[in-house]
């Protein structure tokens, strides 16, 4: 069965600290996609990144970076020099491929609440 | 370009009533997904529609149903509401044929009293 585990329920850091959010996934598919979404208090899920199972290159986007390691089935997310505006719930998700080769559904982890204190 | 829009933003219903939630996808997107985010249960997949057809369904009772219209907008209906149906219902859209990221709406907060 497919599963996403975010073991960190809540993390609290002080502004400017670096923080890493962990994500471990399980799947028997050879082709799959992994995502990170941010959910601020407003509720809308904001897409951050998509990574396919054949691309293990790490990615950096400004203060955000992602480390994908198939050997450990992990897709961790690091925020460098955190800011108060980074405070949100962060979800890691795994896509299940279905009809037409499209995303059948997203399987979400339980989320990590990040609180950045000023 | 408008994003995914959902209405209403908030909905309060009494146990046993029916609720109807609406979603308009991003222009050009043919797939609509519904997710339930209940307190303590995380984000759970409900339904996936594409080209007017139900393509996949999550582990929810039949009183959760929906449809997709010719303009690709979608409706989620919840019959015989129960207190535990209180949740944030999120709609997402995406194009068919590519595994792109799904874009989410702001959600409908359903409260059953």
mmCIF file of C-alpha atoms in Angstrom:
data_model
loop_
_atom_site.group_PDB
_atom_site.id
_atom_site.type_symbol
_atom_site.label_atom_id
_atom_site.label_comp_id
_atom_site.label_asym_id
_atom_site.label_seq_id
_atom_site.Cartn_x
_atom_site.Cartn_y
_atom_site.Cartn_z
ATOM 1 C CA UNK A 1 0.000 0.000 0.000
ATOM 2 C CA UNK A 2 1.105 3.531 -0.599
ATOM 3 C CA UNK A 3 1.835 5.660 2.398
ATOM 4 C CA UNK A 4 3.471 8.943 3.328
ATOM 5 C CA UNK A 5 4.864 9.516 6.789
ATOM 6 C CA UNK A 6 5.691 12.880 8.276
ATOM 7 C CA UNK A 7 6.902 11.978 11.717
ATOM 8 C CA UNK A 8 7.308 15.550 12.907
ATOM 9 C CA UNK A 9 3.928 16.806 14.056
ATOM 10 C CA UNK A 10 5.100 20.251 15.140
ATOM 11 C CA UNK A 11 8.357 22.137 14.868
ATOM 12 C CA UNK A 12 9.096 25.467 16.481
ATOM 13 C CA UNK A 13 12.136 27.509 15.472
ATOM 14 C CA UNK A 14 13.350 31.044 15.929
ATOM 15 C CA UNK A 15 13.573 33.276 12.888
ATOM 16 C CA UNK A 16 16.725 32.818 10.803
ATOM 17 C CA UNK A 17 17.224 29.250 11.936
ATOM 18 C CA UNK A 18 17.370 26.515 9.300
ATOM 19 C CA UNK A 19 14.738 23.801 9.564
ATOM 20 C CA UNK A 20 14.272 20.455 7.825
ATOM 21 C CA UNK A 21 10.916 18.774 7.420
ATOM 22 C CA UNK A 22 11.084 15.032 6.969
ATOM 23 C CA UNK A 23 9.031 12.917 4.575
ATOM 24 C CA UNK A 24 9.239 9.165 4.112
ATOM 25 C CA UNK A 25 7.108 7.370 1.560
ATOM 26 C CA UNK A 26 6.149 3.823 0.627
ATOM 27 C CA UNK A 27 5.113 2.655 -2.809
ATOM 28 C CA UNK A 28 5.475 -0.370 -5.043
ATOM 29 C CA UNK A 29 5.158 1.710 -8.204
ATOM 30 C CA UNK A 30 8.300 2.338 -10.209
ATOM 31 C CA UNK A 31 6.896 5.578 -11.560
ATOM 32 C CA UNK A 32 5.540 8.032 -9.089
ATOM 33 C CA UNK A 33 5.629 11.687 -8.195
ATOM 34 C CA UNK A 34 6.256 13.418 -4.917
ATOM 35 C CA UNK A 35 4.992 16.828 -3.915
ATOM 36 C CA UNK A 36 5.274 19.357 -1.154
ATOM 37 C CA UNK A 37 2.410 21.713 -0.381
ATOM 38 C CA UNK A 38 2.153 24.573 2.096
ATOM 39 C CA UNK A 39 -1.104 25.289 3.910
ATOM 40 C CA UNK A 40 -1.206 28.713 5.563
ATOM 41 C CA UNK A 41 -3.991 29.557 8.042
ATOM 42 C CA UNK A 42 -6.229 30.618 5.140
ATOM 43 C CA UNK A 43 -6.591 26.922 4.254
ATOM 44 C CA UNK A 44 -5.607 26.867 0.604
ATOM 45 C CA UNK A 45 -2.924 24.364 -0.322
ATOM 46 C CA UNK A 46 -0.051 26.074 -2.113
ATOM 47 C CA UNK A 47 2.061 23.947 -4.419
ATOM 48 C CA UNK A 48 5.800 24.110 -3.706
ATOM 49 C CA UNK A 49 7.494 21.382 -5.712
ATOM 50 C CA UNK A 50 6.961 18.237 -7.771
ATOM 51 C CA UNK A 51 9.610 15.586 -8.272
ATOM 52 C CA UNK A 52 9.346 12.430 -10.388
ATOM 53 C CA UNK A 53 10.805 9.106 -9.337
ATOM 54 C CA UNK A 54 13.493 9.169 -12.029
ATOM 55 C CA UNK A 55 14.968 12.489 -11.009
ATOM 56 C CA UNK A 56 17.002 12.324 -7.823
ATOM 57 C CA UNK A 57 18.688 15.651 -8.299
ATOM 58 C CA UNK A 58 18.318 17.950 -5.357
ATOM 59 C CA UNK A 59 16.567 21.201 -6.029
ATOM 60 C CA UNK A 60 16.991 24.659 -4.607
ATOM 61 C CA UNK A 61 14.563 27.509 -4.957
ATOM 62 C CA UNK A 62 15.572 30.564 -3.008
ATOM 63 C CA UNK A 63 15.530 29.651 0.663
ATOM 64 C CA UNK A 64 13.882 26.303 -0.061
ATOM 65 C CA UNK A 65 15.696 23.106 -0.940
ATOM 66 C CA UNK A 66 14.629 19.517 -1.360
ATOM 67 C CA UNK A 67 16.609 16.307 -0.925
ATOM 68 C CA UNK A 68 15.174 13.255 -2.704
ATOM 69 C CA UNK A 69 16.777 9.906 -1.905
ATOM 70 C CA UNK A 70 15.204 6.794 -3.386
ATOM 71 C CA UNK A 71 17.519 4.543 -1.397
ATOM 72 C CA UNK A 72 15.863 5.672 1.827
ATOM 73 C CA UNK A 73 12.466 6.565 0.285
ATOM 74 C CA UNK A 74 12.760 10.072 1.622
ATOM 75 C CA UNK A 75 11.940 13.487 0.236
ATOM 76 C CA UNK A 76 13.009 16.047 2.812
ATOM 77 C CA UNK A 77 12.417 19.772 2.679
ATOM 78 C CA UNK A 78 14.758 22.364 4.152
ATOM 79 C CA UNK A 79 14.027 26.024 4.740
ATOM 80 C CA UNK A 80 17.142 28.112 5.180
ATOM 81 C CA UNK A 81 17.041 31.251 7.305
ATOM 82 C CA UNK A 82 13.407 30.744 8.243
ATOM 83 C CA UNK A 83 11.023 33.686 8.427
ATOM 84 C CA UNK A 84 7.788 34.251 10.303
ATOM 85 C CA UNK A 85 5.904 34.066 6.995
ATOM 86 C CA UNK A 86 7.045 30.453 6.659
ATOM 87 C CA UNK A 87 4.747 29.512 9.541
ATOM 88 C CA UNK A 88 2.224 27.047 8.116
ATOM 89 C CA UNK A 89 1.403 23.380 7.872
ATOM 90 C CA UNK A 90 3.520 21.593 5.286
ATOM 91 C CA UNK A 91 2.311 18.465 3.564
ATOM 92 C CA UNK A 92 4.285 15.902 1.641
ATOM 93 C CA UNK A 93 2.274 13.897 -0.896
ATOM 94 C CA UNK A 94 2.693 10.944 -3.224
ATOM 95 C CA UNK A 95 0.770 10.607 -6.456
ATOM 96 C CA UNK A 96 -0.916 7.439 -7.526
ATOM 97 C CA UNK A 97 -1.005 7.082 -11.293
ATOM 98 C CA UNK A 98 -4.307 5.970 -12.757
ATOM 99 C CA UNK A 99 -6.557 6.424 -15.751
ATOM 100 C CA UNK A 100 -4.884 8.021 -18.730
ATOM 101 C CA UNK A 101 -1.569 8.199 -16.924
ATOM 102 C CA UNK A 102 -2.828 11.062 -14.861
ATOM 103 C CA UNK A 103 -2.775 11.615 -11.148
ATOM 104 C CA UNK A 104 -5.332 9.208 -9.774
ATOM 105 C CA UNK A 105 -5.147 10.793 -6.366
ATOM 106 C CA UNK A 106 -2.664 12.308 -3.967
ATOM 107 C CA UNK A 107 -1.776 10.465 -0.800
ATOM 108 C CA UNK A 108 -0.867 12.980 1.843
ATOM 109 C CA UNK A 109 1.207 12.746 4.956
ATOM 110 C CA UNK A 110 -0.328 14.057 8.149
ATOM 111 C CA UNK A 111 1.511 17.337 7.831
ATOM 112 C CA UNK A 112 4.067 19.200 9.918
ATOM 113 C CA UNK A 113 3.074 22.409 11.650
ATOM 114 C CA UNK A 114 5.982 24.822 11.459
ATOM 115 C CA UNK A 115 5.960 27.771 13.816
ATOM 116 C CA UNK A 116 8.629 30.386 13.252
ATOM 117 C CA UNK A 117 9.000 32.709 16.212
ATOM 118 C CA UNK A 118 10.272 36.263 15.722
ATOM 119 C CA UNK B 1 -5.833 33.777 -14.750
ATOM 120 C CA UNK B 2 -8.345 32.707 -12.135
ATOM 121 C CA UNK B 3 -7.399 29.849 -9.871
ATOM 122 C CA UNK B 4 -9.638 27.097 -8.580
ATOM 123 C CA UNK B 5 -12.681 28.660 -6.980
ATOM 124 C CA UNK B 6 -14.956 27.046 -4.437
ATOM 125 C CA UNK B 7 -18.284 28.108 -3.024
ATOM 126 C CA UNK B 8 -19.520 28.693 -0.483
ATOM 127 C CA UNK B 9 -16.586 29.526 1.772
ATOM 128 C CA UNK B 10 -18.481 28.442 4.851
ATOM 129 C CA UNK B 11 -21.546 26.269 5.228
ATOM 130 C CA UNK B 12 -23.455 25.391 8.367
ATOM 131 C CA UNK B 13 -25.954 22.533 8.230
ATOM 132 C CA UNK B 14 -27.961 20.496 10.654
ATOM 133 C CA UNK B 15 -27.420 16.791 11.100
ATOM 134 C CA UNK B 16 -29.493 14.855 8.572
ATOM 135 C CA UNK B 17 -29.584 17.638 6.005
ATOM 136 C CA UNK B 18 -27.863 17.674 2.631
ATOM 137 C CA UNK B 19 -24.918 19.877 1.673
ATOM 138 C CA UNK B 20 -23.866 20.914 -1.816
ATOM 139 C CA UNK B 21 -20.382 22.247 -2.440
ATOM 140 C CA UNK B 22 -19.228 23.711 -5.737
ATOM 141 C CA UNK B 23 -15.918 23.938 -7.533
ATOM 142 C CA UNK B 24 -14.773 25.685 -10.695
ATOM 143 C CA UNK B 25 -11.445 24.439 -12.060
ATOM 144 C CA UNK B 26 -8.740 26.501 -13.677
ATOM 145 C CA UNK B 27 -9.541 27.228 -17.305
ATOM 146 C CA UNK B 28 -8.278 24.398 -19.483
ATOM 147 C CA UNK B 29 -8.237 21.846 -16.681
ATOM 148 C CA UNK B 30 -10.509 18.872 -17.188
ATOM 149 C CA UNK B 31 -9.867 16.953 -13.981
ATOM 150 C CA UNK B 32 -11.386 17.842 -10.631
ATOM 151 C CA UNK B 33 -10.467 16.195 -7.354
ATOM 152 C CA UNK B 34 -12.197 16.477 -4.001
ATOM 153 C CA UNK B 35 -10.458 15.999 -0.660
ATOM 154 C CA UNK B 36 -11.725 16.095 2.899
ATOM 155 C CA UNK B 37 -9.589 17.582 5.652
ATOM 156 C CA UNK B 38 -11.169 16.675 8.945
ATOM 157 C CA UNK B 39 -9.561 17.553 12.244
ATOM 158 C CA UNK B 40 -7.175 14.838 13.256
ATOM 159 C CA UNK B 41 -7.630 12.844 10.063
ATOM 160 C CA UNK B 42 -5.468 14.724 7.615
ATOM 161 C CA UNK B 43 -6.265 15.098 3.927
ATOM 162 C CA UNK B 44 -8.302 12.224 2.547
ATOM 163 C CA UNK B 45 -9.073 11.693 -1.136
ATOM 164 C CA UNK B 46 -12.806 11.680 -1.890
ATOM 165 C CA UNK B 47 -13.491 11.723 -5.630
ATOM 166 C CA UNK B 48 -11.879 12.328 -8.991
ATOM 167 C CA UNK B 49 -13.822 13.457 -12.060
ATOM 168 C CA UNK B 50 -12.601 13.903 -15.577
ATOM 169 C CA UNK B 51 -14.532 14.642 -18.739
ATOM 170 C CA UNK B 52 -17.754 14.227 -16.808
ATOM 171 C CA UNK B 53 -16.923 10.750 -15.564
ATOM 172 C CA UNK B 54 -16.066 9.546 -12.068
ATOM 173 C CA UNK B 55 -12.569 8.063 -12.421
ATOM 174 C CA UNK B 56 -11.781 7.141 -8.858
ATOM 175 C CA UNK B 57 -13.387 7.186 -5.451
ATOM 176 C CA UNK B 58 -11.910 7.177 -1.980
ATOM 177 C CA UNK B 59 -13.050 5.161 0.993
ATOM 178 C CA UNK B 60 -16.181 7.152 1.782
ATOM 179 C CA UNK B 61 -19.817 6.028 2.100
ATOM 180 C CA UNK B 62 -22.221 6.413 -0.841
ATOM 181 C CA UNK B 63 -23.852 9.454 0.739
ATOM 182 C CA UNK B 64 -20.828 11.329 -0.561
ATOM 183 C CA UNK B 65 -21.445 11.815 -4.255
ATOM 184 C CA UNK B 66 -20.798 14.321 -6.952
ATOM 185 C CA UNK B 67 -20.816 15.143 -10.572
ATOM 186 C CA UNK B 68 -18.933 17.088 -13.177
ATOM 187 C CA UNK B 69 -20.671 19.363 -15.633
ATOM 188 C CA UNK B 70 -19.856 19.944 -19.342
ATOM 189 C CA UNK B 71 -17.951 23.110 -18.406
ATOM 190 C CA UNK B 72 -15.805 20.929 -16.069
ATOM 191 C CA UNK B 73 -17.095 22.525 -12.904
ATOM 192 C CA UNK B 74 -18.057 20.080 -10.214
ATOM 193 C CA UNK B 75 -20.449 19.597 -7.344
ATOM 194 C CA UNK B 76 -19.951 17.542 -4.221
ATOM 195 C CA UNK B 77 -23.098 16.415 -2.439
ATOM 196 C CA UNK B 78 -23.160 15.040 1.047
ATOM 197 C CA UNK B 79 -26.471 13.507 2.081
ATOM 198 C CA UNK B 80 -27.740 12.651 5.542
ATOM 199 C CA UNK B 81 -25.089 14.805 7.176
ATOM 200 C CA UNK B 82 -23.408 13.511 10.289
ATOM 201 C CA UNK B 83 -21.457 15.504 12.854
ATOM 202 C CA UNK B 84 -18.191 13.889 11.730
ATOM 203 C CA UNK B 85 -18.679 15.304 8.227
ATOM 204 C CA UNK B 86 -17.587 18.641 9.642
ATOM 205 C CA UNK B 87 -14.365 19.407 7.784
ATOM 206 C CA UNK B 88 -12.640 21.566 5.247
ATOM 207 C CA UNK B 89 -13.441 20.286 1.767
ATOM 208 C CA UNK B 90 -10.792 21.084 -0.792
ATOM 209 C CA UNK B 91 -11.173 20.929 -4.536
ATOM 210 C CA UNK B 92 -8.223 20.665 -6.917
ATOM 211 C CA UNK B 93 -7.907 20.701 -10.668
ATOM 212 C CA UNK B 94 -5.364 19.565 -13.174
ATOM 213 C CA UNK B 95 -5.068 18.575 -16.816
ATOM 214 C CA UNK B 96 -5.524 15.007 -17.927
ATOM 215 C CA UNK B 97 -2.652 13.080 -19.416
ATOM 216 C CA UNK B 98 0.139 14.603 -17.449
ATOM 217 C CA UNK B 99 1.059 14.102 -13.871
ATOM 218 C CA UNK B 100 1.265 17.732 -13.049
ATOM 219 C CA UNK B 101 0.727 19.324 -9.737
ATOM 220 C CA UNK B 102 -2.867 19.767 -8.731
ATOM 221 C CA UNK B 103 -3.936 23.303 -7.960
ATOM 222 C CA UNK B 104 -6.181 23.680 -4.961
ATOM 223 C CA UNK B 105 -8.989 26.041 -4.133
ATOM 224 C CA UNK B 106 -9.391 27.794 -0.812
ATOM 225 C CA UNK B 107 -11.850 25.201 0.434
ATOM 226 C CA UNK B 108 -15.353 25.093 1.871
ATOM 227 C CA UNK B 109 -15.587 24.827 5.627
ATOM 228 C CA UNK B 110 -18.601 22.628 6.381
ATOM 229 C CA UNK B 111 -19.903 22.607 9.927
ATOM 230 C CA UNK B 112 -22.606 20.136 10.910
ATOM 231 C CA UNK B 113 -24.475 20.937 14.110
#
